[in-house]
Amino acid sequence: MTVTVIGQLFLHYKITDKLGSGGMGVVYKAEDTRLGRRVALKFLPEGMEKDPQALERFQREARSASALNHPNICTIYDIGEQDGRHFIVMELLEGRQLDQLVNNEPLELEPLLEYAIQCADALDAAHSQGIIHRDIKPSNIFITTRGQAKILDFGLAKLTGPNKNSGETAATMDHLTSPGTAVGTVAYMSPEQARGKELDPRTDIFSFGAVLYQMATGKIAFTGDTSAVIFDNILNRAPVAPIRLNPSLPEKLQEIINTALEKDRDMRCQSASEMRADLKRLRRDSSGRSQAVPVAADSSIAAATAALTSHVSTPAAPAASHHTSGSSVVIATAKKHWATTTGGLLFIVAILAAAVFGVYTLITRNQSVAFDHTTLTKVTDSGTVGLVAVSPDSKYILYTQRDSQGQTGLWIRNIPSESNTQIVPAGDVQYGGLSFSPDGNFIYFTRNSPENRPVYFLFRAPVLGGDPRKLVTDIDSNVTFSPDGKQLAFYRANSPETGKYRLIVCDIDGGNQRDVLVANLPTPNPQISWSPDGKVIALALVQPTKDAIGSVSALDVQTGKQTIFYQSRYNAINSIAWFPSGKELAVTFSGKDTAFTRTQIGIVTYPDGNFRSVTNDLNTYNNVGVSSDGKIIATILRDIKYDVYVIPFENGSDANATQLTFHHPSNNLTWSSDGNVIADSDFKITSYSPKGGSSAPIINDSEHPSAAAAVCEGKYLVFSSAFHTADFAVNLWRSDLNGGNLKQLTSGRRDTGARCAITGNDPWVYYQDETNADTIMRVNIDGGQPEFVAKAPSSNDFELSPDGSLLTVPVVTGPLQFQIGIFKTGSKEKPSTVPFDFRSTGVVRFTADSKNFVQVIRDKGVDNVWLYSLQMKPIRQLTHFTKEFISDLKVSPDGKQIAIQRGHTEADVVLIKDAKQK
């Protein structure tokens, strides 16, 4: 097919561009004129339209893939024919094929496992439907820009079982894939495939093992100058051990690969589901989750048994644990004094006592620690869940879910029947908190409105649906209920006094409000939970003092006295929920061990304040609820899929966006003077070139997380970090653009968010002192005594104009009134204020000439960049994206480009169950 088809209609599909071609097809980008969506059209190459075998394989691909509905298999929408041209209509994918991604280099372990688990899940789905792919190879696996693996090209698939077309005769099968004929790509064939034997799903396991080998090593498992040599290697020789080619690989991954590449299929990994489980287990274990306690106890018992059965002169096997258990101490003591005893009886008694003690220790230890071993069950699969709550009887889960148009609604799920019902229609709103009333008859939720996004209202509705009733205006937290169900509590910030928050208790319908606590507003706002005995309300505070970044306190409901029972220099506590015993709280936390980028589940005891983690993996969790029996923690599992792009200042779109990172979300963006983008992610600060796509590390410290902030005078990088601080204080540091010549600029407890500009003759670094109600300070680039600039208690973000003349912060100008304050740096004049566009996500930045703003506007679930005047009046739309969100942006120094972080978060409800509970 020639380029003349561009612009033509095939049925209702308009061809817009050519994507690529191969031996079995030519693929074009097209627009579905009926549904208004972009699709891909795959045509048979010219000259093959009349080849019945090629046409049959082409149609087989459509039939096979269309029988499957799986997120990791390319979706087939339709099959059509016009003027003798046969085509398949399929999902349009953006990204790269796996062979292009590997490109002779091994993948990092985290994305490798993620892609492998997704592929194994897809193969399991295909095999369960009686479909064998038979051509699994890197070029048939596509990795989207969202980091999602997609299996492609089912043209050689074998259909068995219920999906086998009854019209597909034996003769048809024979001329396509008759026994004795090797079908597939040589280097990835299984031994039975190479011999032309009858195939079952285990052939795909071998091929996928060869793909996994290549992902782990960057090398093809079976190579040779001719097909005959490759066949010989597949049939008779094992590939080089993966760890020899990539010594950083876990031994368990090599074991998984070797099991998949067993030449005897009876000794091979037997199913894709088994392989998926092994990969998931490896992902969990590689994140540091410990299994040492039961192993240590079992090893002690095994050592005692070995000593009894082998004779006293044979030393017992050493325990696997690095610590010494009570039983191994007894054994060692008995052996040391064996020579002085009158016989072997005492030694045997000691050994038996040790074994009994080891068993007793194992049993009692396992009984005493809840959620020491857990199971995780995913109960939604939309990927667009935001918040979750559990009903008092543990039969229902309440959750928010975003639809394809970006509208958010409220859903309820009955756990026993696994049925879902939407109880509040979707709208252009955001939810802040969900709760059930203690009697389980009503749901409570906080929600804003499209006209006034910063202000949240409290609503109540019947549990099975009905018109919500508004109870409270201006609420800044979740709500929590007294055990008798007669009162509820929430907090309200910056009203009536800026920089303060009030914890309020009121009747169940919002009446008779009274202040229980008035305190300085921490960063960010606290989360609350009323204790089962009704005596205290627990508050989770982030940055509560200069000596702690997180704490949980107990507020006496009657006296208003607040007692901190847990605080940490290393863990920020985000959300909390009491267990029914009243002795523990489930919490979400982030901190040093999670690089502040992953939020995990933990437990804090009350009142002694001991902390332990429940999860320690590569996922992110937010929001917790606890079932009434204390056996289940409900939470949201989130997969953050944001990446950094560079777009033109005018008319940015998917088509002209240059992607700089791949599945590595960053927290801060800035530009260097030579046109590179500097971003931070997982402890590292890296410089990315928009031109060549190369990257270079600047700061890479595995012990101290660092956040990129600004470039000063074109030669210094200023960043926030916890370098060289035993108490994990976060200060501002300066380095050369290559990371050398470190210099500490501040010495506060939590100094963040630096911006640089030359004011007068001096280059100043402006920053936030988060321990002092978000005070804006400045310090000279060469260090010295910091100076006070402004108070911005309602803001966790500010912006400095490139010429250093203006400073902006969101401010509260009155009850339910929000505007942007504009300060003139170096002046004591009262700041001017401009209206706040309530469609804005809050990301507001200056243009390169300091004369205008750019900001992110969200409309119908899509973020775009707009140009605004300094009076906050819209000038024009700069980008034209049709999907995804934007979390940060920065205009280049020459004003010609914008660096953005863009993507989405996939989030679903999961239930974490105590595995020891019945």
Short mmCIF file of N, CA, C and O in Angstrom, two decimals, residues 9 12-14 16 30-39 77 89 92 405 882-883:
data_model
loop_
_atom_site.label_atom_id
_atom_site.label_comp_id
_atom_site.label_asym_id
_atom_site.label_seq_id
_atom_site.Cartn_x
_atom_site.Cartn_y
_atom_site.Cartn_z
N LEU A 9 -10.71 7.26 3.19
CA LEU A 9 -11.61 6.58 4.11
C LEU A 9 -11.69 5.11 3.76
O LEU A 9 -11.86 4.73 2.59
N HIS A 12 -15.54 3.68 7.86
CA HIS A 12 -15.61 4.97 8.56
C HIS A 12 -14.29 5.30 9.26
O HIS A 12 -14.27 6.04 10.24
N TYR A 13 -13.17 4.76 8.72
CA TYR A 13 -11.86 5.02 9.30
C TYR A 13 -11.05 5.86 8.32
O TYR A 13 -10.81 5.44 7.19
N LYS A 14 -10.63 7.04 8.76
CA LYS A 14 -9.87 7.95 7.91
C LYS A 14 -8.38 7.80 8.20
O LYS A 14 -7.93 8.03 9.33
N THR A 16 -4.67 8.72 8.55
CA THR A 16 -3.99 10.00 8.81
C THR A 16 -2.48 9.92 8.72
O THR A 16 -1.83 10.93 8.44
N ALA A 30 -5.20 6.02 12.12
CA ALA A 30 -6.47 6.43 11.52
C ALA A 30 -7.39 7.01 12.59
O ALA A 30 -7.16 6.85 13.79
N GLU A 31 -8.41 7.69 12.12
CA GLU A 31 -9.44 8.25 13.00
C GLU A 31 -10.76 7.54 12.74
O GLU A 31 -11.21 7.42 11.59
N ASP A 32 -11.36 7.06 13.82
CA ASP A 32 -12.70 6.47 13.73
C ASP A 32 -13.69 7.63 13.70
O ASP A 32 -13.93 8.29 14.69
N THR A 33 -14.25 7.91 12.53
CA THR A 33 -15.10 9.09 12.37
C THR A 33 -16.44 8.96 13.08
O THR A 33 -17.12 9.96 13.31
N ARG A 34 -16.82 7.74 13.44
CA ARG A 34 -18.07 7.56 14.18
C ARG A 34 -17.89 7.85 15.66
O ARG A 34 -18.69 8.56 16.27
N LEU A 35 -16.83 7.29 16.25
CA LEU A 35 -16.62 7.42 17.69
C LEU A 35 -15.64 8.51 18.05
O LEU A 35 -15.46 8.82 19.23
N GLY A 36 -14.97 9.10 17.05
CA GLY A 36 -14.04 10.18 17.33
C GLY A 36 -12.80 9.75 18.09
O GLY A 36 -12.26 10.50 18.89
N ARG A 37 -12.33 8.52 17.88
CA ARG A 37 -11.14 8.04 18.58
C ARG A 37 -10.08 7.66 17.55
O ARG A 37 -10.37 7.36 16.40
N ARG A 38 -8.82 7.69 18.00
CA ARG A 38 -7.71 7.30 17.15
C ARG A 38 -7.49 5.80 17.25
O ARG A 38 -7.55 5.24 18.35
N VAL A 39 -7.25 5.17 16.12
CA VAL A 39 -7.05 3.72 16.08
C VAL A 39 -5.87 3.42 15.16
O VAL A 39 -5.32 4.31 14.50
N TYR A 77 -10.55 -4.06 17.71
CA TYR A 77 -11.88 -3.47 17.69
C TYR A 77 -12.77 -4.05 16.59
O TYR A 77 -13.98 -4.21 16.76
N VAL A 89 -8.79 -3.45 12.64
CA VAL A 89 -8.83 -2.20 13.41
C VAL A 89 -8.44 -2.52 14.85
O VAL A 89 -9.07 -3.37 15.49
N LEU A 92 -4.63 1.87 19.20
CA LEU A 92 -3.45 2.64 18.83
C LEU A 92 -2.54 2.76 20.04
O LEU A 92 -2.95 3.28 21.07
N GLN A 405 -14.46 10.25 31.04
CA GLN A 405 -14.52 11.68 30.76
C GLN A 405 -13.89 12.52 31.86
O GLN A 405 -13.99 13.75 31.84
N THR A 882 -5.37 15.70 24.88
CA THR A 882 -6.71 15.12 24.99
C THR A 882 -6.82 14.09 26.11
O THR A 882 -7.87 13.46 26.27
N LYS A 883 -5.74 13.93 26.88
CA LYS A 883 -5.76 12.98 27.99
C LYS A 883 -4.63 13.34 28.95
O LYS A 883 -3.79 14.19 28.66
#
